[in-house]
Amino acid sequence: MIFKVFPKKKLSLLYELLAVNTMVGPTLKGKDRNGKSLYDFDVLYTFDDLALDYTATIHSAKRFVLPYHEKLSSFDINKTDWKKHVDINVYKPLVFFGMHPCDINALNKLDMVLAGNVYPNPYYIGKRKNIFIVGLDCSPEPQCFCHSMGTDSALHGFDMFLTDLGDKYFVEVLSATAFDFLSQIKSKEPSKKDHQHYKQVNALKNKNFATNVETNDLTKILDLEFDAKAWDQWGDKCLSCGTCSNVCPTCYCYGVEENIDLDLKNANKIRSLHSCNLLDFAKVSGGHNFRPEKSTRLKYRYYHKHRGFVEAFEESLCVGCGRCGQACLADITPPEVIASVRGKE
Ligand code: SF4
Ligand code: SF4
């Protein structure tokens, strides 16, 4: 890997060079009722829209590659054929500016499913092409447990990654395009002192995690505890609202609907993201529901994240961002659920 440094005052210059593309980054969205700032990923129109000192955003940038609702195809009787709406992102590249490691790792996990050999999804792949990612280091918040999930740093899936060293950024460079942009702003080779400082910043970050999840043998524990009472207890609390999936950067389950106009002249096929916690998620033709109880649906979500995905891809589908716990009106958080299933309160 190549490393560079550049003074912080050159960040706006780097932004302007990239801003010939559509820029997406963390923006301030207001305050909650306790006065805490709320951030979300959105399209940026100027450098000043960027809120790089952001705390975890409500949603990740997932919606730019996996929209909540997406028209897959449509039929117009006058044209007598189905039109596929694959959005090939070749002519309008996106730049994700300021992505934290957990969200970069979340995209890497989505790629494994939707851009791999098993279930290649042309709608996702089309959008995912030509995305340039500028990663940014962060400080752990109380709800973050990315450290436990091995996603507190990103080893791939970005073009350049910035670590704040006070008056300069230390940059990890992974792509030739990133190298070119950094040459244009005259970035330099880091000194030995910069290396030292970078290592200190990372060591300090590692010390600051307040929430941990014991992931050792978790797949086996989940098999052993399939009938644990804890699932019923959490199921009783769950409202089946699906908010956890809505904010999760790695949830990708969806449903497909076909709609036909009353005059039978136009039809379309729409895909909408779904949640395994919703009542009808496992309902099939004929009306049978494989998971009618809240506890079985909530359990399914944990088994998919921490067992099924591990079996298929040798890593968990959770990046420990803590968003689901923050958004849940019933205060259901993965660290507490996993601890209780392990028999620890
Ligand atoms: S776990 Fe929380 S956010 Fe998820 S469906 Fe249940 S109540 Fe809603
Ligand atoms: S399950 Fe929760 S903590 Fe894990 S990636 Fe999804 S939102 Fe983040």
GROMACS .gro file of C-alpha atoms and ligand atoms in nm:
model
  361
    1MET     CA    1   0.000   0.000   0.000
    2ILE     CA    2   0.114   0.355  -0.073
    3PHE     CA    3   0.096   0.623   0.197
    4LYS     CA    4   0.082   1.001   0.157
    5VAL     CA    5   0.024   1.308   0.370
    6PHE     CA    6  -0.124   1.646   0.286
    7PRO     CA    7  -0.208   1.956   0.493
    8LYS     CA    8  -0.571   1.981   0.604
    9LYS     CA    9  -0.619   2.312   0.426
   10LYS     CA   10  -0.584   2.122   0.095
   11LEU     CA   11  -0.890   1.906   0.163
   12SER     CA   12  -1.122   2.154  -0.010
   13LEU     CA   13  -0.891   2.145  -0.314
   14LEU     CA   14  -0.918   1.766  -0.325
   15TYR     CA   15  -1.296   1.801  -0.293
   16GLU     CA   16  -1.313   2.047  -0.584
   17LEU     CA   17  -1.108   1.814  -0.806
   18LEU     CA   18  -1.351   1.532  -0.733
   19ALA     CA   19  -1.661   1.751  -0.757
   20VAL     CA   20  -1.692   1.712  -1.136
   21ASN     CA   21  -1.875   1.397  -1.023
   22THR     CA   22  -2.182   1.365  -0.802
   23MET     CA   23  -2.062   1.406  -0.444
   24VAL     CA   24  -2.223   1.219  -0.155
   25GLY     CA   25  -2.117   1.262   0.206
   26PRO     CA   26  -2.225   1.317   0.565
   27THR     CA   27  -2.446   1.624   0.616
   28LEU     CA   28  -2.600   1.781   0.926
   29LYS     CA   29  -2.976   1.718   0.931
   30GLY     CA   30  -3.077   1.898   1.252
   31LYS     CA   31  -3.097   1.809   1.621
   32ASP     CA   32  -3.292   1.549   1.813
   33ARG     CA   33  -3.510   1.645   2.112
   34ASN     CA   34  -3.206   1.620   2.342
   35GLY     CA   35  -3.009   1.863   2.128
   36LYS     CA   36  -2.785   1.594   1.978
   37SER     CA   37  -2.682   1.663   1.617
   38LEU     CA   38  -2.830   1.428   1.356
   39TYR     CA   39  -2.635   1.340   1.042
   40ASP     CA   40  -2.716   1.151   0.726
   41PHE     CA   41  -2.550   1.073   0.393
   42ASP     CA   42  -2.680   1.298   0.119
   43VAL     CA   43  -2.581   1.464  -0.208
   44LEU     CA   44  -2.333   1.748  -0.149
   45TYR     CA   45  -2.358   2.070  -0.346
   46THR     CA   46  -2.058   2.253  -0.195
   47PHE     CA   47  -1.764   2.164   0.027
   48ASP     CA   48  -1.939   2.346   0.312
   49ASP     CA   49  -2.225   2.091   0.302
   50LEU     CA   50  -1.980   1.830   0.431
   51ALA     CA   51  -1.992   1.758   0.805
   52LEU     CA   52  -1.671   1.562   0.843
   53ASP     CA   53  -1.677   1.573   1.223
   54TYR     CA   54  -1.999   1.370   1.209
   55THR     CA   55  -2.109   1.108   1.453
   56ALA     CA   56  -2.279   0.796   1.310
   57THR     CA   57  -2.526   0.888   1.036
   58ILE     CA   58  -2.889   0.770   1.070
   59HIS     CA   59  -2.857   0.567   0.749
   60SER     CA   60  -2.550   0.459   0.560
   61ALA     CA   61  -2.489   0.546   0.194
   62LYS     CA   62  -2.655   0.212   0.104
   63ARG     CA   63  -2.956   0.378  -0.057
   64PHE     CA   64  -2.736   0.512  -0.337
   65VAL     CA   65  -2.662   0.157  -0.452
   66LEU     CA   66  -2.966  -0.024  -0.310
   67PRO     CA   67  -3.263   0.217  -0.311
   68TYR     CA   68  -3.561   0.143  -0.085
   69HIS     CA   69  -3.785   0.130  -0.392
   70GLU     CA   70  -3.657   0.063  -0.739
   71LYS     CA   71  -3.833   0.019  -1.071
   72LEU     CA   72  -3.689  -0.298  -1.223
   73SER     CA   73  -3.882  -0.306  -1.547
   74SER     CA   74  -4.190  -0.164  -1.715
   75PHE     CA   75  -4.422  -0.252  -1.998
   76ASP     CA   76  -4.589  -0.010  -2.236
   77ILE     CA   77  -4.847  -0.172  -2.464
   78ASN     CA   78  -4.767   0.078  -2.740
   79LYS     CA   79  -4.404  -0.032  -2.742
   80THR     CA   80  -4.498  -0.399  -2.687
   81ASP     CA   81  -4.190  -0.494  -2.486
   82TRP     CA   82  -4.059  -0.493  -2.134
   83LYS     CA   83  -3.798  -0.228  -2.064
   84LYS     CA   84  -3.536  -0.315  -1.805
   85HIS     CA   85  -3.435  -0.018  -1.589
   86VAL     CA   86  -3.074  -0.107  -1.513
   87ASP     CA   87  -2.899   0.213  -1.417
   88ILE     CA   88  -2.546   0.175  -1.552
   89ASN     CA   89  -2.351   0.430  -1.360
   90VAL     CA   90  -2.079   0.481  -1.620
   91TYR     CA   91  -2.158   0.836  -1.721
   92LYS     CA   92  -2.239   0.973  -1.377
   93PRO     CA   93  -1.977   0.851  -1.128
   94LEU     CA   94  -2.049   0.895  -0.759
   95VAL     CA   95  -1.796   0.995  -0.497
   96PHE     CA   96  -1.861   0.884  -0.139
   97PHE     CA   97  -1.659   1.139   0.058
   98GLY     CA   98  -1.587   1.074   0.426
   99MET     CA   99  -1.706   0.715   0.476
  100HIS     CA  100  -1.620   0.553   0.807
  101PRO     CA  101  -1.461   0.205   0.809
  102CYS     CA  102  -1.781   0.025   0.921
  103ASP     CA  103  -1.971   0.160   0.620
  104ILE     CA  104  -1.690   0.073   0.378
  105ASN     CA  105  -1.692  -0.280   0.518
  106ALA     CA  106  -2.072  -0.290   0.487
  107LEU     CA  107  -2.044  -0.214   0.114
  108ASN     CA  108  -1.778  -0.486   0.084
  109LYS     CA  109  -2.025  -0.732   0.238
  110LEU     CA  110  -2.306  -0.624   0.005
  111ASP     CA  111  -2.064  -0.675  -0.286
  112MET     CA  112  -2.003  -1.034  -0.175
  113VAL     CA  113  -2.372  -1.111  -0.215
  114LEU     CA  114  -2.493  -0.878  -0.488
  115ALA     CA  115  -2.182  -0.841  -0.704
  116GLY     CA  116  -2.036  -1.189  -0.653
  117ASN     CA  117  -2.094  -1.511  -0.844
  118VAL     CA  118  -2.378  -1.646  -0.633
  119TYR     CA  119  -2.656  -1.386  -0.673
  120PRO     CA  120  -2.520  -1.122  -0.914
  121ASN     CA  121  -2.765  -0.835  -0.921
  122PRO     CA  122  -2.730  -0.618  -1.237
  123TYR     CA  123  -2.923  -0.329  -1.077
  124TYR     CA  124  -2.679  -0.315  -0.786
  125ILE     CA  125  -2.370  -0.378  -1.000
  126GLY     CA  126  -2.474  -0.103  -1.242
  127LYS     CA  127  -2.487   0.153  -0.962
  128ARG     CA  128  -2.183   0.021  -0.780
  129LYS     CA  129  -1.963   0.067  -1.088
  130ASN     CA  130  -1.768   0.390  -1.093
  131ILE     CA  131  -1.804   0.476  -0.727
  132PHE     CA  132  -1.496   0.645  -0.586
  133ILE     CA  133  -1.461   0.619  -0.208
  134VAL     CA  134  -1.274   0.857   0.020
  135GLY     CA  135  -1.268   0.689   0.360
  136LEU     CA  136  -1.227   0.878   0.686
  137ASP     CA  137  -1.118   0.758   1.027
  138CYS     CA  138  -1.352   0.806   1.324
  139SER     CA  139  -1.369   0.792   1.703
  140PRO     CA  140  -1.586   0.522   1.861
  141GLU     CA  141  -1.922   0.628   1.999
  142PRO     CA  142  -2.081   0.444   2.294
  143GLN     CA  143  -2.297   0.224   2.068
  144CYS     CA  144  -2.014   0.121   1.830
  145PHE     CA  145  -1.894  -0.238   1.847
  146CYS     CA  146  -1.721  -0.256   1.507
  147HIS     CA  147  -1.402  -0.347   1.697
  148SER     CA  148  -1.567  -0.678   1.799
  149MET     CA  149  -1.682  -0.744   1.442
  150GLY     CA  150  -1.337  -0.677   1.291
  151THR     CA  151  -1.472  -0.384   1.089
  152ASP     CA  152  -1.313  -0.092   1.277
  153SER     CA  153  -1.060  -0.056   0.999
  154ALA     CA  154  -1.098  -0.108   0.626
  155LEU     CA  155  -0.835  -0.300   0.432
  156HIS     CA  156  -1.000  -0.271   0.092
  157GLY     CA  157  -1.308  -0.123  -0.071
  158PHE     CA  158  -1.187   0.239  -0.082
  159ASP     CA  159  -0.974   0.450  -0.315
  160MET     CA  160  -0.809   0.658  -0.046
  161PHE     CA  161  -0.852   0.660   0.330
  162LEU     CA  162  -0.779   0.966   0.546
  163THR     CA  163  -0.666   0.964   0.906
  164ASP     CA  164  -0.668   1.294   1.093
  165LEU     CA  165  -0.322   1.379   1.232
  166GLY     CA  166  -0.412   1.727   1.362
  167ASP     CA  167  -0.289   1.968   1.098
  168LYS     CA  168  -0.261   1.708   0.819
  169TYR     CA  169  -0.420   1.393   0.683
  170PHE     CA  170  -0.235   1.065   0.661
  171VAL     CA  171  -0.360   0.888   0.348
  172GLU     CA  172  -0.374   0.522   0.256
  173VAL     CA  173  -0.388   0.500  -0.124
  174LEU     CA  174  -0.543   0.199  -0.296
  175SER     CA  175  -0.621   0.310  -0.651
  176ALA     CA  176  -0.427   0.472  -0.934
  177THR     CA  177  -0.704   0.734  -0.970
  178ALA     CA  178  -0.663   0.829  -0.605
  179PHE     CA  179  -0.286   0.851  -0.654
  180ASP     CA  180  -0.341   1.092  -0.947
  181PHE     CA  181  -0.570   1.319  -0.746
  182LEU     CA  182  -0.321   1.323  -0.457
  183SER     CA  183  -0.040   1.414  -0.699
  184GLN     CA  184  -0.249   1.706  -0.823
  185ILE     CA  185  -0.275   1.850  -0.471
  186LYS     CA  186   0.099   1.785  -0.423
  187SER     CA  187   0.068   1.539  -0.136
  188LYS     CA  188   0.398   1.421   0.009
  189GLU     CA  189   0.563   1.107   0.138
  190PRO     CA  190   0.494   1.071   0.512
  191SER     CA  191   0.790   1.110   0.748
  192LYS     CA  192   0.885   0.858   1.019
  193LYS     CA  193   0.719   1.097   1.266
  194ASP     CA  194   0.394   1.081   1.062
  195HIS     CA  195   0.408   0.699   1.073
  196GLN     CA  196   0.448   0.716   1.448
  197HIS     CA  197   0.165   0.963   1.487
  198TYR     CA  198  -0.065   0.750   1.267
  199LYS     CA  199   0.002   0.444   1.482
  200GLN     CA  200  -0.065   0.643   1.801
  201VAL     CA  201  -0.400   0.769   1.665
  202ASN     CA  202  -0.507   0.412   1.585
  203ALA     CA  203  -0.390   0.277   1.921
  204LEU     CA  204  -0.590   0.547   2.099
  205LYS     CA  205  -0.899   0.463   1.892
  206ASN     CA  206  -0.869   0.096   1.989
  207LYS     CA  207  -0.867   0.191   2.358
  208ASN     CA  208  -1.185   0.395   2.332
  209PHE     CA  209  -1.441   0.125   2.257
  210ALA     CA  210  -1.699   0.112   2.535
  211THR     CA  211  -1.915  -0.166   2.388
  212ASN     CA  212  -1.790  -0.512   2.305
  213VAL     CA  213  -1.958  -0.824   2.173
  214GLU     CA  214  -1.814  -1.166   2.237
  215THR     CA  215  -1.801  -1.319   1.890
  216ASN     CA  216  -1.590  -1.628   1.970
  217ASP     CA  217  -1.777  -1.941   1.859
  218LEU     CA  218  -2.090  -1.733   1.813
  219THR     CA  219  -2.220  -1.955   1.531
  220LYS     CA  220  -2.193  -2.261   1.757
  221ILE     CA  221  -2.355  -2.078   2.049
  222LEU     CA  222  -2.645  -1.981   1.824
  223ASP     CA  223  -2.693  -2.345   1.724
  224LEU     CA  224  -2.682  -2.452   2.088
  225GLU     CA  225  -2.921  -2.178   2.200
  226PHE     CA  226  -3.179  -2.207   1.924
  227ASP     CA  227  -3.452  -2.271   2.184
  228ALA     CA  228  -3.322  -2.026   2.447
  229LYS     CA  229  -3.586  -1.834   2.646
  230ALA     CA  230  -3.401  -1.514   2.560
  231TRP     CA  231  -3.548  -1.519   2.207
  232ASP     CA  232  -3.902  -1.511   2.350
  233GLN     CA  233  -3.809  -1.229   2.588
  234TRP     CA  234  -3.667  -1.012   2.308
  235GLY     CA  235  -3.952  -1.116   2.080
  236ASP     CA  236  -4.204  -0.989   2.341
  237LYS     CA  237  -4.032  -0.649   2.336
  238CYS     CA  238  -4.003  -0.623   1.956
  239LEU     CA  239  -4.263  -0.408   1.779
  240SER     CA  240  -4.206  -0.575   1.439
  241CYS     CA  241  -4.162  -0.230   1.288
  242GLY     CA  242  -3.865  -0.318   1.063
  243THR     CA  243  -3.674   0.000   1.154
  244CYS     CA  244  -3.362  -0.203   1.237
  245SER     CA  245  -3.341  -0.330   0.877
  246ASN     CA  246  -3.423   0.012   0.740
  247VAL     CA  247  -3.115   0.171   0.902
  248CYS     CA  248  -2.884  -0.131   0.867
  249PRO     CA  249  -2.604  -0.082   0.611
  250THR     CA  250  -2.595  -0.455   0.530
  251CYS     CA  251  -2.963  -0.563   0.516
  252TYR     CA  252  -3.050  -0.638   0.155
  253CYS     CA  253  -3.364  -0.857   0.161
  254TYR     CA  254  -3.638  -0.735  -0.070
  255GLY     CA  255  -3.982  -0.806  -0.208
  256VAL     CA  256  -4.099  -0.763  -0.569
  257GLU     CA  257  -4.440  -0.630  -0.673
  258GLU     CA  258  -4.595  -0.622  -1.018
  259ASN     CA  259  -4.850  -0.348  -1.083
  260ILE     CA  260  -5.076  -0.322  -1.386
  261ASP     CA  261  -5.275  -0.010  -1.473
  262LEU     CA  262  -5.654  -0.052  -1.480
  263ASP     CA  263  -5.660   0.009  -1.858
  264LEU     CA  264  -5.403  -0.274  -1.897
  265LYS     CA  265  -5.177  -0.048  -2.106
  266ASN     CA  266  -4.886  -0.009  -1.866
  267ALA     CA  267  -4.727  -0.232  -1.606
  268ASN     CA  268  -4.418  -0.217  -1.389
  269LYS     CA  269  -4.217  -0.432  -1.158
  270ILE     CA  270  -4.095  -0.265  -0.838
  271ARG     CA  271  -3.848  -0.397  -0.588
  272SER     CA  272  -3.875  -0.269  -0.228
  273LEU     CA  273  -3.639  -0.346   0.055
  274HIS     CA  274  -3.807  -0.567   0.312
  275SER     CA  275  -3.737  -0.657   0.674
  276CYS     CA  276  -3.736  -1.006   0.820
  277ASN     CA  277  -3.895  -0.857   1.133
  278LEU     CA  278  -4.213  -0.760   0.947
  279LEU     CA  279  -4.514  -0.987   0.994
  280ASP     CA  280  -4.550  -1.091   0.629
  281PHE     CA  281  -4.182  -1.149   0.551
  282ALA     CA  282  -4.214  -1.529   0.557
  283LYS     CA  283  -4.576  -1.547   0.439
  284VAL     CA  284  -4.620  -1.753   0.125
  285SER     CA  285  -4.893  -1.819  -0.130
  286GLY     CA  286  -5.191  -1.984   0.033
  287GLY     CA  287  -5.149  -1.770   0.344
  288HIS     CA  288  -4.908  -1.984   0.546
  289ASN     CA  289  -4.661  -1.783   0.751
  290PHE     CA  290  -4.339  -1.966   0.839
  291ARG     CA  291  -4.258  -1.715   1.113
  292PRO     CA  292  -4.582  -1.585   1.262
  293GLU     CA  293  -4.427  -1.507   1.605
  294LYS     CA  294  -4.220  -1.195   1.665
  295SER     CA  295  -3.956  -1.399   1.846
  296THR     CA  296  -3.896  -1.626   1.546
  297ARG     CA  297  -3.862  -1.328   1.313
  298LEU     CA  298  -3.622  -1.147   1.543
  299LYS     CA  299  -3.424  -1.469   1.588
  300TYR     CA  300  -3.411  -1.518   1.212
  301ARG     CA  301  -3.248  -1.173   1.170
  302TYR     CA  302  -2.973  -1.262   1.418
  303TYR     CA  303  -2.921  -1.606   1.260
  304HIS     CA  304  -2.887  -1.457   0.915
  305LYS     CA  305  -2.635  -1.196   1.033
  306HIS     CA  306  -2.427  -1.406   1.269
  307ARG     CA  307  -2.470  -1.763   1.152
  308GLY     CA  308  -2.599  -1.814   0.797
  309PHE     CA  309  -2.379  -1.545   0.647
  310VAL     CA  310  -2.075  -1.674   0.837
  311GLU     CA  311  -2.140  -2.020   0.699
  312ALA     CA  312  -2.161  -1.883   0.343
  313PHE     CA  313  -1.890  -1.616   0.349
  314GLU     CA  314  -1.682  -1.686   0.662
  315GLU     CA  315  -1.765  -1.350   0.817
  316SER     CA  316  -2.060  -1.190   0.990
  317LEU     CA  317  -2.312  -0.971   0.808
  318CYS     CA  318  -2.303  -0.720   1.096
  319VAL     CA  319  -2.043  -0.442   1.100
  320GLY     CA  320  -2.119  -0.328   1.455
  321CYS     CA  321  -2.228   0.022   1.359
  322GLY     CA  322  -2.493   0.021   1.634
  323ARG     CA  323  -2.753   0.198   1.414
  324CYS     CA  324  -3.025  -0.066   1.471
  325GLY     CA  325  -3.000  -0.034   1.849
  326GLN     CA  326  -3.003   0.346   1.830
  327ALA     CA  327  -3.312   0.350   1.608
  328CYS     CA  328  -3.509   0.075   1.789
  329LEU     CA  329  -3.805   0.212   1.988
  330ALA     CA  330  -3.796  -0.103   2.203
  331ASP     CA  331  -3.427  -0.055   2.294
  332ILE     CA  332  -3.321  -0.385   2.141
  333THR     CA  333  -2.947  -0.380   2.072
  334PRO     CA  334  -2.728  -0.658   1.924
  335PRO     CA  335  -2.474  -0.651   2.213
  336GLU     CA  336  -2.752  -0.709   2.469
  337VAL     CA  337  -2.933  -0.972   2.262
  338ILE     CA  338  -2.613  -1.168   2.197
  339ALA     CA  339  -2.502  -1.145   2.562
  340SER     CA  340  -2.839  -1.272   2.685
  341VAL     CA  341  -2.844  -1.560   2.436
  342ARG     CA  342  -2.502  -1.654   2.568
  343GLY     CA  343  -2.659  -1.655   2.916
  344LYS     CA  344  -2.491  -1.333   3.030
  345GLU     CA  345  -2.704  -1.042   3.150
  346SF4     S1  346  -3.587  -0.500   1.685
  346SF4    FE1  347  -3.658  -0.288   1.725
  346SF4     S2  348  -3.635  -0.180   1.532
  346SF4    FE2  349  -3.626  -0.402   1.486
  346SF4     S3  350  -3.838  -0.460   1.436
  346SF4    FE3  351  -3.812  -0.497   1.657
  346SF4     S4  352  -3.880  -0.306   1.755
  346SF4    FE4  353  -3.849  -0.258   1.537
  347SF4     S1  354  -2.724  -0.533   1.255
  347SF4    FE1  355  -2.725  -0.332   1.358
  347SF4     S2  356  -2.514  -0.304   1.431
  347SF4    FE2  357  -2.510  -0.470   1.277
  347SF4     S3  358  -2.463  -0.366   1.081
  347SF4    FE3  359  -2.687  -0.376   1.096
  347SF4     S4  360  -2.747  -0.181   1.192
  347SF4    FE4  361  -2.526  -0.206   1.225
   0.00000   0.00000   0.00000
